[in-house]
Coordinates of C-alpha atoms in Angstrom, one line a residue:
M1 CA -48.7 -65.4 -48.4
P2 CA -48.6 -63.6 -44.6
D3 CA -50.6 -60.4 -44.6
A4 CA -49.3 -57.1 -43.7
N5 CA -49.0 -58.2 -40.0
G6 CA -47.2 -61.3 -40.8
N7 CA -50.3 -63.7 -40.2
T8 CA -51.0 -66.3 -42.8
P9 CA -54.5 -66.2 -43.8
L10 CA -56.9 -69.0 -42.6
T11 CA -57.6 -70.3 -45.9
T12 CA -53.9 -70.9 -46.9
R13 CA -53.1 -72.6 -43.3
R14 CA -53.5 -76.2 -42.8
H15 CA -54.3 -77.6 -39.4
P16 CA -54.5 -81.2 -38.0
V17 CA -58.2 -80.9 -36.9
Q18 CA -61.0 -78.6 -37.1
G19 CA -63.4 -77.3 -34.9
A20 CA -63.8 -77.3 -31.2
G21 CA -62.5 -80.1 -29.1
L22 CA -62.8 -81.8 -25.7
G23 CA -60.1 -83.6 -23.5
L24 CA -60.9 -87.2 -23.0
R25 CA -60.4 -88.1 -19.4
R26 CA -61.1 -91.5 -17.9
A27 CA -63.9 -90.0 -15.9
L28 CA -65.7 -89.0 -18.8
L29 CA -65.3 -92.5 -20.6
G30 CA -68.9 -93.8 -19.5
P31 CA -70.7 -90.8 -19.5
L32 CA -69.8 -89.9 -23.1
L33 CA -70.1 -93.2 -24.7
S34 CA -73.7 -92.9 -24.7
H35 CA -74.0 -89.3 -25.0
D36 CA -74.4 -87.2 -28.2
M37 CA -71.8 -84.8 -28.6
P38 CA -72.8 -82.4 -31.4
P39 CA -70.2 -79.5 -30.8
V40 CA -67.1 -81.9 -30.6
S41 CA -65.2 -82.4 -33.5
F42 CA -62.0 -83.9 -32.1
M43 CA -60.9 -85.3 -28.7
E44 CA -57.4 -85.2 -27.2
V45 CA -55.7 -87.6 -24.6
A46 CA -52.6 -87.7 -22.8
P47 CA -50.8 -90.8 -24.3
E48 CA -48.8 -91.9 -21.1
N49 CA -52.2 -92.6 -19.7
W50 CA -52.9 -95.0 -22.5
I51 CA -50.4 -96.7 -23.9
N52 CA -50.1 -100.3 -23.4
V53 CA -53.7 -100.4 -22.0
G54 CA -56.0 -103.1 -23.3
G55 CA -59.0 -104.7 -22.0
R56 CA -62.2 -102.8 -21.1
L57 CA -60.3 -99.5 -21.2
G58 CA -58.6 -100.1 -24.2
K59 CA -61.6 -100.8 -26.1
R60 CA -63.5 -97.7 -24.7
L61 CA -60.7 -95.4 -26.1
R62 CA -60.9 -97.4 -29.3
A63 CA -64.5 -96.6 -29.2
F64 CA -63.8 -93.0 -29.2
T65 CA -60.8 -93.0 -31.7
E66 CA -63.0 -94.7 -34.3
R67 CA -65.7 -92.1 -33.7
L68 CA -63.4 -88.8 -33.8
P69 CA -60.3 -87.6 -35.0
F70 CA -57.9 -87.5 -32.0
V71 CA -54.9 -85.3 -30.8
T72 CA -52.5 -86.1 -27.9
H73 CA -50.7 -84.0 -25.3
G74 CA -48.0 -85.3 -23.5
L75 CA -47.0 -85.3 -19.8
S76 CA -43.6 -86.7 -19.2
L77 CA -41.2 -86.2 -22.3
S78 CA -39.3 -83.3 -20.3
L79 CA -38.3 -81.5 -23.5
G80 CA -36.2 -78.9 -21.4
G81 CA -35.0 -81.4 -19.0
P82 CA -31.1 -82.4 -18.2
S83 CA -31.5 -86.2 -18.5
P84 CA -31.4 -88.1 -21.9
L85 CA -34.7 -88.2 -23.6
D86 CA -36.5 -91.3 -23.0
E87 CA -36.2 -92.8 -26.6
T88 CA -37.9 -96.4 -25.7
F89 CA -40.9 -94.3 -24.7
L90 CA -40.7 -92.6 -27.9
H91 CA -40.9 -95.6 -29.9
K92 CA -43.9 -96.9 -27.9
L93 CA -45.4 -93.3 -28.6
R94 CA -44.9 -93.7 -32.3
G95 CA -46.7 -97.1 -32.2
F96 CA -49.7 -95.6 -30.3
L97 CA -50.0 -92.4 -32.7
D98 CA -49.9 -94.9 -35.7
Q99 CA -52.3 -97.1 -34.0
H100 CA -54.9 -94.8 -33.4
Q101 CA -54.3 -92.3 -36.4
V102 CA -53.5 -89.6 -34.1
R103 CA -53.5 -86.1 -36.2
C104 CA -51.0 -84.2 -34.0
Y105 CA -48.7 -85.1 -30.8
S106 CA -48.0 -82.0 -28.7
E107 CA -45.8 -81.4 -25.3
H108 CA -45.2 -78.9 -22.9
L109 CA -42.4 -76.4 -23.3
S110 CA -40.9 -77.4 -19.8
Y111 CA -39.3 -80.0 -18.3
C112 CA -40.4 -82.4 -15.4
S113 CA -37.7 -84.8 -14.8
D114 CA -33.9 -85.2 -13.9
D115 CA -32.9 -88.4 -12.3
G116 CA -36.6 -89.0 -11.6
H117 CA -39.8 -87.7 -12.5
L118 CA -40.5 -84.2 -10.6
Y119 CA -44.5 -84.6 -11.0
D120 CA -44.7 -81.1 -12.0
L121 CA -43.8 -78.8 -15.0
M122 CA -40.8 -76.7 -14.3
P123 CA -39.7 -73.5 -16.3
I124 CA -37.0 -73.8 -18.7
P125 CA -34.7 -70.6 -18.4
F126 CA -34.9 -68.1 -21.2
T127 CA -31.5 -68.3 -22.3
N128 CA -30.0 -68.8 -25.6
E129 CA -28.2 -72.2 -24.2
A130 CA -31.8 -73.5 -23.3
V131 CA -32.9 -72.8 -26.7
R132 CA -30.2 -74.8 -28.4
H133 CA -30.7 -77.6 -26.0
V134 CA -34.5 -77.8 -26.5
V135 CA -34.3 -77.7 -30.4
S136 CA -31.9 -80.1 -30.3
R137 CA -34.2 -82.5 -28.4
I138 CA -37.4 -81.4 -30.3
N139 CA -35.3 -82.4 -33.7
R140 CA -34.6 -85.8 -32.0
V141 CA -38.4 -86.4 -31.0
Q142 CA -39.5 -85.3 -34.7
D143 CA -37.0 -88.0 -36.2
I144 CA -38.0 -90.8 -34.1
L145 CA -41.9 -89.9 -34.2
G146 CA -41.7 -89.5 -38.0
R147 CA -43.6 -86.5 -37.8
R148 CA -43.7 -82.7 -37.1
I149 CA -44.8 -82.2 -33.0
A150 CA -46.3 -79.2 -31.5
V151 CA -44.8 -77.5 -28.3
E152 CA -47.3 -75.7 -25.8
N153 CA -46.6 -72.3 -24.4
V154 CA -46.9 -73.2 -20.7
S155 CA -47.8 -71.1 -17.6
Y156 CA -44.7 -70.6 -15.2
Y157 CA -44.5 -69.1 -11.7
A158 CA -40.6 -68.2 -11.8
A159 CA -38.2 -67.2 -14.8
P160 CA -34.7 -68.2 -13.3
G161 CA -31.8 -66.9 -15.0
A162 CA -33.8 -65.2 -17.8
E163 CA -31.8 -63.5 -20.6
M164 CA -34.5 -63.0 -23.1
S165 CA -38.2 -62.6 -22.7
E166 CA -40.8 -65.4 -22.7
I167 CA -42.1 -64.6 -26.4
E168 CA -38.7 -64.4 -27.8
F169 CA -37.8 -67.8 -26.0
L170 CA -41.0 -69.5 -27.4
T171 CA -40.3 -67.9 -30.8
A172 CA -36.7 -68.9 -31.2
V173 CA -37.7 -72.5 -30.4
L174 CA -40.3 -72.7 -32.8
E175 CA -38.3 -71.2 -35.6
Q176 CA -35.0 -73.2 -34.9
A177 CA -36.8 -76.6 -34.5
D178 CA -39.3 -75.9 -37.2
C179 CA -41.8 -77.2 -35.1
D180 CA -45.7 -76.2 -34.6
L181 CA -47.1 -74.4 -31.6
L182 CA -50.2 -75.6 -29.4
L183 CA -51.3 -72.0 -28.4
D184 CA -52.7 -72.1 -24.8
V185 CA -54.8 -69.2 -24.5
N186 CA -55.5 -69.6 -20.8
N187 CA -51.6 -69.9 -20.1
I188 CA -51.2 -66.7 -22.0
Y189 CA -53.8 -64.9 -19.4
V190 CA -52.2 -66.6 -16.3
N191 CA -48.7 -65.6 -17.0
S192 CA -49.7 -62.1 -18.1
V193 CA -51.3 -61.6 -14.3
N194 CA -48.5 -63.6 -12.7
H195 CA -45.6 -61.7 -14.5
A196 CA -47.4 -58.5 -15.1
Y197 CA -47.7 -58.0 -18.9
D198 CA -50.2 -57.1 -21.5
P199 CA -51.7 -60.6 -22.8
A200 CA -53.0 -58.9 -26.0
E201 CA -49.8 -57.5 -26.8
F202 CA -48.1 -61.0 -26.1
L203 CA -50.7 -62.7 -28.2
R204 CA -50.1 -60.4 -31.3
Q205 CA -46.3 -61.4 -31.4
I206 CA -47.3 -65.1 -31.8
P207 CA -46.2 -66.6 -35.2
G208 CA -49.5 -67.3 -35.8
E209 CA -48.5 -69.4 -39.0
R210 CA -47.2 -72.3 -36.6
I211 CA -50.4 -72.6 -34.6
A212 CA -51.7 -76.4 -34.9
Y213 CA -54.5 -76.0 -32.6
G214 CA -55.2 -74.4 -29.2
H215 CA -56.2 -75.1 -25.5
I216 CA -58.7 -73.0 -23.5
A217 CA -59.1 -73.5 -19.8
G218 CA -60.1 -72.4 -16.2
H219 CA -57.8 -71.7 -13.6
Y220 CA -57.7 -70.7 -9.7
N221 CA -57.2 -67.2 -8.4
E222 CA -54.8 -67.6 -5.4
A223 CA -54.4 -64.1 -4.9
E224 CA -54.8 -60.6 -6.8
D225 CA -51.6 -61.2 -8.5
L226 CA -51.3 -64.9 -8.3
I227 CA -53.3 -67.2 -10.7
V228 CA -52.6 -71.0 -10.7
D229 CA -53.2 -72.9 -13.9
T230 CA -55.6 -75.8 -12.7
H231 CA -57.9 -76.7 -15.3
G232 CA -60.3 -77.3 -12.5
A233 CA -63.0 -74.6 -13.2
N234 CA -65.0 -72.8 -15.7
V235 CA -63.3 -70.5 -18.3
I236 CA -63.8 -66.9 -17.5
D237 CA -64.7 -63.9 -19.5
N238 CA -61.1 -62.6 -19.8
V239 CA -60.1 -65.8 -21.4
W240 CA -62.9 -66.0 -23.5
S241 CA -62.1 -62.4 -25.0
L242 CA -58.5 -63.2 -25.7
L243 CA -59.7 -66.1 -27.5
D244 CA -61.9 -63.9 -29.6
L245 CA -58.7 -61.7 -30.1
A246 CA -56.9 -64.6 -31.2
Y247 CA -59.3 -65.6 -33.9
S248 CA -59.4 -62.0 -35.2
T249 CA -55.7 -61.7 -35.3
F250 CA -55.0 -65.2 -36.8
G251 CA -58.2 -66.6 -38.2
V252 CA -60.0 -69.5 -36.8
F253 CA -58.0 -72.3 -35.5
P254 CA -59.1 -75.8 -33.8
T255 CA -59.4 -75.2 -30.2
L256 CA -59.8 -77.5 -27.3
L257 CA -61.4 -77.5 -23.7
E258 CA -59.4 -79.0 -21.0
R259 CA -61.0 -79.7 -17.8
D260 CA -59.1 -82.4 -15.5
F261 CA -61.0 -82.2 -12.2
N262 CA -64.1 -80.7 -10.6
I263 CA -65.5 -82.2 -13.8
P264 CA -69.3 -80.9 -14.2
P265 CA -72.2 -82.8 -15.8
V266 CA -71.4 -83.6 -19.6
D267 CA -74.0 -81.0 -20.7
D268 CA -72.2 -78.1 -18.9
L269 CA -69.0 -79.0 -20.5
L270 CA -70.6 -79.2 -23.7
D271 CA -72.0 -76.0 -23.2
E272 CA -68.5 -74.5 -22.9
V273 CA -67.5 -76.4 -26.1
S274 CA -70.4 -75.1 -27.8
H275 CA -69.3 -71.3 -26.8
I276 CA -65.8 -72.1 -28.6
V277 CA -67.8 -73.1 -31.7
E278 CA -70.0 -70.2 -31.4
I279 CA -67.0 -67.7 -31.4
Q280 CA -65.3 -70.1 -34.4
N281 CA -68.5 -69.5 -36.4
R282 CA -68.7 -65.7 -36.0
W283 CA -65.1 -65.2 -36.9
Q284 CA -65.3 -67.7 -40.0
Q285 CA -68.7 -65.9 -41.2
Q286 CA -66.6 -62.6 -41.2
A287 CA -63.9 -64.2 -42.8
D288 CA -66.2 -65.5 -45.6
R289 CA -67.9 -61.9 -45.9
N290 CA -64.3 -60.3 -46.3
D291 CA -63.7 -63.0 -49.0
Q292 CA -66.8 -62.1 -50.9
R293 CA -66.2 -58.4 -50.8
K294 CA -62.7 -59.1 -52.4
Q295 CA -64.1 -61.2 -55.0
A296 CA -66.7 -58.7 -55.9

């Protein structure tokens, strides 16, 4: 049962994976194949980059999916887009998820196409009409894939035609589509600076029982009041602190480090993953102590 704050205790919540994860990019295939990865409990790929890939690269991917549990994070489904869903892609995606026993499929709560691909993630208007549109598309995706999906709270730089707040829009989509949440902690921080709101207050309004797993990443400070979500830098202290608050609020949930470019040496990447593990262990130990006191 949820506690007094409406949050579901960790012991009653099921996640598709556990621990700390790392996004697998092609530049990491070689370095990681021969590297021990003690802090990494799961990995993530963008399925668009791997569907129908065979040969040497396909074998390398299989070496990782046989080694660790995997989740996938989509790039091109365009959940909020005006054009019809690409159902041919969805059927191929289902085969990929089944082939590699992927534990969870997630997508951005945004859109990236109309007549063609826009190659960027565009903000969905925060309106009731948009909620209904996105919910119907999520329901169709879940029907075709034969599984629940998770949607990610995204970074955005404009809110055209907004009739509700970001958190109201996100919560409405999650509840009406009955889907899960990929909680991107960095995106909360980025949006809080760009749109001048309190990230802690936003975080506390998240429906924690819907969190499937989380993302954490670095970003680029374009100006004092403008941050660009790049995944091309180390995670900053303010974002680590927000992750700490997320665990204290919702309990420990699986969390993955994203790094898309400016990729540092593997040991440096694994140090950041190890920092996720350290925070998780601290809060898990606190939860265990609380359980012991309750049983005493």
